[in-house]
Amino acid sequence: MSEHVLLVTGGSRGIGAATARLAGERGYTVCVNYLQHRTGASEVVSAIERAGRHAIAVQADVSIEADVVRLFETIDRELGPVRALVNNAGILEHQARVEEIGASRINRVFATNVTGAFMCAREAVKRMSTRHGAAGGAIVNVSSRAAQLGAPGEYVDYAASKAALEALTIGLAREVAGESIRVNAVRAGVIQTDIHASGGEPGRPDRLAPTIPMKRAGEVLEVARAILWLLSDEASYSTGTIIDVAGGR
Ligand code: NAP
């Protein structure tokens, strides 16, 4: 799959940025999508270009359908049709109990984490499926251990959105398995990124480290490597599967 066009949503920071950089090193042409942090996305593009591959940064809010359509049309025009997609863009909000969570917050979290992934997967399948005369492709969704643990007292809404993303992974994988498209997910544990600060606790990885079997939080590159494996032909017989990258269960 390398040398192919890859879209990483939310590629300006954290796990997405590490995935985009590693993909560049492995020979992919990369579209680095971002929401606000243009500078971060530009730095990732520069790193990929230093590795000798072509990359572009495209601003688009994956929770907005028209933005997703524009994102894929931009890729068609500037890089050619996508052959690989990483649905990485994801958000959570301040730690809270369910009794404090309102509908508007749930809708915001689901709009990015679930609807965004669905819309990107839809546009990708249109461009990858042998049903449409295309050559196939691979999709990797970035899920969370929260889907199984539920994130009580923190963000059950986020956990529920990741459970939905896992159902998308399983259902879409089965739907397009005969069309040369593989759909898999990585279920990340506690990884050192900015996302914990957006939940109101930047030190969360250090607090939780003693509870993890390996006694440490994970690094973004450790997640990126699993994503790149699932995208690659090395994973040619895997679809609808979810790999834990969480330092143990
Ligand atoms: P992060 O550091 O907060 O980065 C989030 C990325 O998503 C940024 O690039 C951000 O763009 C982008 N983004 C957010 N909303 C977007 C939208 N509506 N449209 C387009 N891009 C959007 O997060 P992270 O920790 O790397 O998380 C990446 C993925 O891994 C998420 O799906 C998250 O749920 C999942 N995950 C993370 C952990 C963890 O412990 N870190 C664990 C399990 C799963 P800007 O930079 O422009 O804001």
PDB file of N, CA, C and O in Angstrom, residues 8-53:
ATOM      1  N   VAL A   8      -4.862  11.238   6.589  1.00  0.00           N
ATOM      2  CA  VAL A   8      -4.924  11.112   8.045  1.00  0.00           C
ATOM      3  C   VAL A   8      -5.760  12.274   8.556  1.00  0.00           C
ATOM      4  O   VAL A   8      -5.360  13.444   8.411  1.00  0.00           O
ATOM      5  N   THR A   9      -6.932  11.991   9.138  1.00  0.00           N
ATOM      6  CA  THR A   9      -7.713  13.085   9.720  1.00  0.00           C
ATOM      7  C   THR A   9      -7.112  13.437  11.081  1.00  0.00           C
ATOM      8  O   THR A   9      -6.624  12.565  11.799  1.00  0.00           O
ATOM      9  N   GLY A  10      -7.143  14.729  11.403  1.00  0.00           N
ATOM     10  CA  GLY A  10      -6.518  15.160  12.654  1.00  0.00           C
ATOM     11  C   GLY A  10      -5.033  14.837  12.666  1.00  0.00           C
ATOM     12  O   GLY A  10      -4.497  14.294  13.637  1.00  0.00           O
ATOM     13  N   GLY A  11      -4.340  15.224  11.597  1.00  0.00           N
ATOM     14  CA  GLY A  11      -2.916  14.886  11.460  1.00  0.00           C
ATOM     15  C   GLY A  11      -1.972  15.963  11.956  1.00  0.00           C
ATOM     16  O   GLY A  11      -0.753  15.855  11.779  1.00  0.00           O
ATOM     17  N   SER A  12      -2.510  17.007  12.573  1.00  0.00           N
ATOM     18  CA  SER A  12      -1.650  18.137  12.979  1.00  0.00           C
ATOM     19  C   SER A  12      -0.977  17.941  14.326  1.00  0.00           C
ATOM     20  O   SER A  12      -0.014  18.640  14.645  1.00  0.00           O
ATOM     21  N   ARG A  13      -1.472  17.007  15.131  1.00  0.00           N
ATOM     22  CA  ARG A  13      -0.934  16.809  16.488  1.00  0.00           C
ATOM     23  C   ARG A  13      -1.077  15.344  16.877  1.00  0.00           C
ATOM     24  O   ARG A  13      -1.803  14.583  16.245  1.00  0.00           O
ATOM     25  N   GLY A  14      -0.415  14.966  17.951  1.00  0.00           N
ATOM     26  CA  GLY A  14      -0.653  13.698  18.622  1.00  0.00           C
ATOM     27  C   GLY A  14      -0.480  12.467  17.738  1.00  0.00           C
ATOM     28  O   GLY A  14       0.447  12.384  16.921  1.00  0.00           O
ATOM     29  N   ILE A  15      -1.398  11.520  17.912  1.00  0.00           N
ATOM     30  CA  ILE A  15      -1.305  10.232  17.218  1.00  0.00           C
ATOM     31  C   ILE A  15      -1.379  10.427  15.704  1.00  0.00           C
ATOM     32  O   ILE A  15      -0.657   9.777  14.942  1.00  0.00           O
ATOM     33  N   GLY A  16      -2.228  11.351  15.254  1.00  0.00           N
ATOM     34  CA  GLY A  16      -2.376  11.588  13.814  1.00  0.00           C
ATOM     35  C   GLY A  16      -1.102  12.126  13.195  1.00  0.00           C
ATOM     36  O   GLY A  16      -0.702  11.709  12.096  1.00  0.00           O
ATOM     37  N   ALA A  17      -0.445  13.053  13.886  1.00  0.00           N
ATOM     38  CA  ALA A  17       0.810  13.619  13.361  1.00  0.00           C
ATOM     39  C   ALA A  17       1.881  12.530  13.278  1.00  0.00           C
ATOM     40  O   ALA A  17       2.604  12.431  12.274  1.00  0.00           O
ATOM     41  N   ALA A  18       1.977  11.690  14.309  1.00  0.00           N
ATOM     42  CA  ALA A  18       2.976  10.609  14.293  1.00  0.00           C
ATOM     43  C   ALA A  18       2.684   9.628  13.167  1.00  0.00           C
ATOM     44  O   ALA A  18       3.610   9.131  12.497  1.00  0.00           O
ATOM     45  N   THR A  19       1.406   9.360  12.935  1.00  0.00           N
ATOM     46  CA  THR A  19       1.009   8.425  11.873  1.00  0.00           C
ATOM     47  C   THR A  19       1.362   8.998  10.503  1.00  0.00           C
ATOM     48  O   THR A  19       1.905   8.297   9.631  1.00  0.00           O
ATOM     49  N   ALA A  20       1.069  10.286  10.298  1.00  0.00           N
ATOM     50  CA  ALA A  20       1.362  10.923   9.008  1.00  0.00           C
ATOM     51  C   ALA A  20       2.876  10.930   8.739  1.00  0.00           C
ATOM     52  O   ALA A  20       3.316  10.617   7.627  1.00  0.00           O
ATOM     53  N   ARG A  21       3.663  11.281   9.759  1.00  0.00           N
ATOM     54  CA  ARG A  21       5.127  11.302   9.588  1.00  0.00           C
ATOM     55  C   ARG A  21       5.674   9.910   9.261  1.00  0.00           C
ATOM     56  O   ARG A  21       6.498   9.755   8.347  1.00  0.00           O
ATOM     57  N   LEU A  22       5.208   8.900  10.008  1.00  0.00           N
ATOM     58  CA  LEU A  22       5.701   7.540   9.771  1.00  0.00           C
ATOM     59  C   LEU A  22       5.283   7.056   8.378  1.00  0.00           C
ATOM     60  O   LEU A  22       6.061   6.396   7.680  1.00  0.00           O
ATOM     61  N   ALA A  23       4.064   7.433   7.969  1.00  0.00           N
ATOM     62  CA  ALA A  23       3.594   7.041   6.633  1.00  0.00           C
ATOM     63  C   ALA A  23       4.488   7.658   5.553  1.00  0.00           C
ATOM     64  O   ALA A  23       4.807   7.004   4.556  1.00  0.00           O
ATOM     65  N   GLY A  24       4.897   8.916   5.753  1.00  0.00           N
ATOM     66  CA  GLY A  24       5.817   9.557   4.807  1.00  0.00           C
ATOM     67  C   GLY A  24       7.127   8.787   4.725  1.00  0.00           C
ATOM     68  O   GLY A  24       7.646   8.513   3.635  1.00  0.00           O
ATOM     69  N   GLU A  25       7.653   8.397   5.882  1.00  0.00           N
ATOM     70  CA  GLU A  25       8.908   7.619   5.900  1.00  0.00           C
ATOM     71  C   GLU A  25       8.741   6.288   5.192  1.00  0.00           C
ATOM     72  O   GLU A  25       9.674   5.759   4.608  1.00  0.00           O
ATOM     73  N   ARG A  26       7.512   5.733   5.245  1.00  0.00           N
ATOM     74  CA  ARG A  26       7.257   4.418   4.613  1.00  0.00           C
ATOM     75  C   ARG A  26       6.883   4.557   3.143  1.00  0.00           C
ATOM     76  O   ARG A  26       6.562   3.570   2.491  1.00  0.00           O
ATOM     77  N   GLY A  27       6.845   5.797   2.615  1.00  0.00           N
ATOM     78  CA  GLY A  27       6.647   5.980   1.183  1.00  0.00           C
ATOM     79  C   GLY A  27       5.270   6.420   0.729  1.00  0.00           C
ATOM     80  O   GLY A  27       5.015   6.527  -0.469  1.00  0.00           O
ATOM     81  N   TYR A  28       4.369   6.670   1.657  1.00  0.00           N
ATOM     82  CA  TYR A  28       3.046   7.159   1.254  1.00  0.00           C
ATOM     83  C   TYR A  28       3.110   8.631   0.844  1.00  0.00           C
ATOM     84  O   TYR A  28       3.930   9.400   1.346  1.00  0.00           O
ATOM     85  N   THR A  29       2.206   9.013  -0.046  1.00  0.00           N
ATOM     86  CA  THR A  29       1.878  10.413  -0.291  1.00  0.00           C
ATOM     87  C   THR A  29       0.756  10.741   0.684  1.00  0.00           C
ATOM     88  O   THR A  29      -0.223   9.990   0.767  1.00  0.00           O
ATOM     89  N   VAL A  30       0.895  11.859   1.438  1.00  0.00           N
ATOM     90  CA  VAL A  30       0.004  12.034   2.591  1.00  0.00           C
ATOM     91  C   VAL A  30      -0.768  13.346   2.528  1.00  0.00           C
ATOM     92  O   VAL A  30      -0.195  14.416   2.284  1.00  0.00           O
ATOM     93  N   CYS A  31      -2.069  13.269   2.804  1.00  0.00           N
ATOM     94  CA  CYS A  31      -2.868  14.458   3.093  1.00  0.00           C
ATOM     95  C   CYS A  31      -3.026  14.564   4.603  1.00  0.00           C
ATOM     96  O   CYS A  31      -3.577  13.647   5.232  1.00  0.00           O
ATOM     97  N   VAL A  32      -2.541  15.663   5.162  1.00  0.00           N
ATOM     98  CA  VAL A  32      -2.615  15.918   6.600  1.00  0.00           C
ATOM     99  C   VAL A  32      -3.804  16.845   6.835  1.00  0.00           C
ATOM    100  O   VAL A  32      -3.741  18.040   6.548  1.00  0.00           O
ATOM    101  N   ASN A  33      -4.885  16.286   7.328  1.00  0.00           N
ATOM    102  CA  ASN A  33      -6.066  17.113   7.643  1.00  0.00           C
ATOM    103  C   ASN A  33      -5.913  17.707   9.042  1.00  0.00           C
ATOM    104  O   ASN A  33      -5.309  17.094   9.922  1.00  0.00           O
ATOM    105  N   TYR A  34      -6.463  18.897   9.219  1.00  0.00           N
ATOM    106  CA  TYR A  34      -6.462  19.514  10.546  1.00  0.00           C
ATOM    107  C   TYR A  34      -7.708  20.364  10.695  1.00  0.00           C
ATOM    108  O   TYR A  34      -8.376  20.687   9.703  1.00  0.00           O
ATOM    109  N   LEU A  35      -7.990  20.738  11.961  1.00  0.00           N
ATOM    110  CA  LEU A  35      -9.149  21.595  12.225  1.00  0.00           C
ATOM    111  C   LEU A  35      -8.719  23.049  12.347  1.00  0.00           C
ATOM    112  O   LEU A  35      -9.225  23.908  11.634  1.00  0.00           O
ATOM    113  N   GLN A  36      -7.756  23.342  13.263  1.00  0.00           N
ATOM    114  CA  GLN A  36      -7.357  24.715  13.569  1.00  0.00           C
ATOM    115  C   GLN A  36      -5.856  24.944  13.483  1.00  0.00           C
ATOM    116  O   GLN A  36      -5.421  26.043  13.192  1.00  0.00           O
ATOM    117  N   HIS A  37      -5.072  23.929  13.851  1.00  0.00           N
ATOM    118  CA  HIS A  37      -3.629  24.115  14.036  1.00  0.00           C
ATOM    119  C   HIS A  37      -2.854  23.975  12.724  1.00  0.00           C
ATOM    120  O   HIS A  37      -2.193  22.969  12.467  1.00  0.00           O
ATOM    121  N   ARG A  38      -2.942  25.052  11.922  1.00  0.00           N
ATOM    122  CA  ARG A  38      -2.278  25.066  10.626  1.00  0.00           C
ATOM    123  C   ARG A  38      -0.774  24.858  10.770  1.00  0.00           C
ATOM    124  O   ARG A  38      -0.172  24.127   9.977  1.00  0.00           O
ATOM    125  N   THR A  39      -0.178  25.486  11.806  1.00  0.00           N
ATOM    126  CA  THR A  39       1.273  25.385  11.976  1.00  0.00           C
ATOM    127  C   THR A  39       1.697  23.950  12.215  1.00  0.00           C
ATOM    128  O   THR A  39       2.667  23.471  11.614  1.00  0.00           O
ATOM    129  N   GLY A  40       0.952  23.256  13.076  1.00  0.00           N
ATOM    130  CA  GLY A  40       1.276  21.847  13.338  1.00  0.00           C
ATOM    131  C   GLY A  40       1.183  21.027  12.061  1.00  0.00           C
ATOM    132  O   GLY A  40       2.059  20.215  11.764  1.00  0.00           O
ATOM    133  N   ALA A  41       0.123  21.240  11.289  1.00  0.00           N
ATOM    134  CA  ALA A  41      -0.052  20.494  10.042  1.00  0.00           C
ATOM    135  C   ALA A  41       1.080  20.808   9.059  1.00  0.00           C
ATOM    136  O   ALA A  41       1.615  19.903   8.402  1.00  0.00           O
ATOM    137  N   SER A  42       1.490  22.083   8.985  1.00  0.00           N
ATOM    138  CA  SER A  42       2.579  22.468   8.074  1.00  0.00           C
ATOM    139  C   SER A  42       3.897  21.821   8.482  1.00  0.00           C
ATOM    140  O   SER A  42       4.685  21.409   7.626  1.00  0.00           O
ATOM    141  N   GLU A  43       4.130  21.720   9.794  1.00  0.00           N
ATOM    142  CA  GLU A  43       5.361  21.056  10.256  1.00  0.00           C
ATOM    143  C   GLU A  43       5.372  19.581   9.864  1.00  0.00           C
ATOM    144  O   GLU A  43       6.412  19.048   9.473  1.00  0.00           O
ATOM    145  N   VAL A  44       4.219  18.935   9.950  1.00  0.00           N
ATOM    146  CA  VAL A  44       4.144  17.522   9.564  1.00  0.00           C
ATOM    147  C   VAL A  44       4.397  17.381   8.056  1.00  0.00           C
ATOM    148  O   VAL A  44       5.149  16.507   7.610  1.00  0.00           O
ATOM    149  N   VAL A  45       3.802  18.282   7.273  1.00  0.00           N
ATOM    150  CA  VAL A  45       4.016  18.265   5.814  1.00  0.00           C
ATOM    151  C   VAL A  45       5.509  18.444   5.503  1.00  0.00           C
ATOM    152  O   VAL A  45       6.079  17.707   4.683  1.00  0.00           O
ATOM    153  N   SER A  46       6.164  19.382   6.179  1.00  0.00           N
ATOM    154  CA  SER A  46       7.600  19.624   5.934  1.00  0.00           C
ATOM    155  C   SER A  46       8.413  18.384   6.265  1.00  0.00           C
ATOM    156  O   SER A  46       9.346  18.021   5.528  1.00  0.00           O
ATOM    157  N   ALA A  47       8.080  17.710   7.371  1.00  0.00           N
ATOM    158  CA  ALA A  47       8.832  16.503   7.762  1.00  0.00           C
ATOM    159  C   ALA A  47       8.682  15.420   6.697  1.00  0.00           C
ATOM    160  O   ALA A  47       9.652  14.727   6.354  1.00  0.00           O
ATOM    161  N   ILE A  48       7.471  15.281   6.154  1.00  0.00           N
ATOM    162  CA  ILE A  48       7.239  14.256   5.123  1.00  0.00           C
ATOM    163  C   ILE A  48       8.013  14.613   3.854  1.00  0.00           C
ATOM    164  O   ILE A  48       8.619  13.748   3.204  1.00  0.00           O
ATOM    165  N   GLU A  49       8.046  15.901   3.526  1.00  0.00           N
ATOM    166  CA  GLU A  49       8.769  16.312   2.322  1.00  0.00           C
ATOM    167  C   GLU A  49      10.276  16.106   2.496  1.00  0.00           C
ATOM    168  O   GLU A  49      10.972  15.717   1.564  1.00  0.00           O
ATOM    169  N   ARG A  50      10.777  16.323   3.735  1.00  0.00           N
ATOM    170  CA  ARG A  50      12.202  16.047   4.005  1.00  0.00           C
ATOM    171  C   ARG A  50      12.498  14.559   3.820  1.00  0.00           C
ATOM    172  O   ARG A  50      13.611  14.183   3.461  1.00  0.00           O
ATOM    173  N   ALA A  51      11.481  13.711   4.063  1.00  0.00           N
ATOM    174  CA  ALA A  51      11.655  12.265   3.871  1.00  0.00           C
ATOM    175  C   ALA A  51      11.539  11.886   2.394  1.00  0.00           C
ATOM    176  O   ALA A  51      11.631  10.715   2.027  1.00  0.00           O
ATOM    177  N   GLY A  52      11.274  12.901   1.537  1.00  0.00           N
ATOM    178  CA  GLY A  52      11.275  12.664   0.094  1.00  0.00           C
ATOM    179  C   GLY A  52       9.923  12.327  -0.495  1.00  0.00           C
ATOM    180  O   GLY A  52       9.830  11.913  -1.654  1.00  0.00           O
ATOM    181  N   ARG A  53       8.855  12.501   0.294  1.00  0.00           N
ATOM    182  CA  ARG A  53       7.519  12.211  -0.224  1.00  0.00           C
ATOM    183  C   ARG A  53       6.704  13.489  -0.331  1.00  0.00           C
ATOM    184  O   ARG A  53       7.002  14.487   0.316  1.00  0.00           O
TER     185      ARG A  53
END
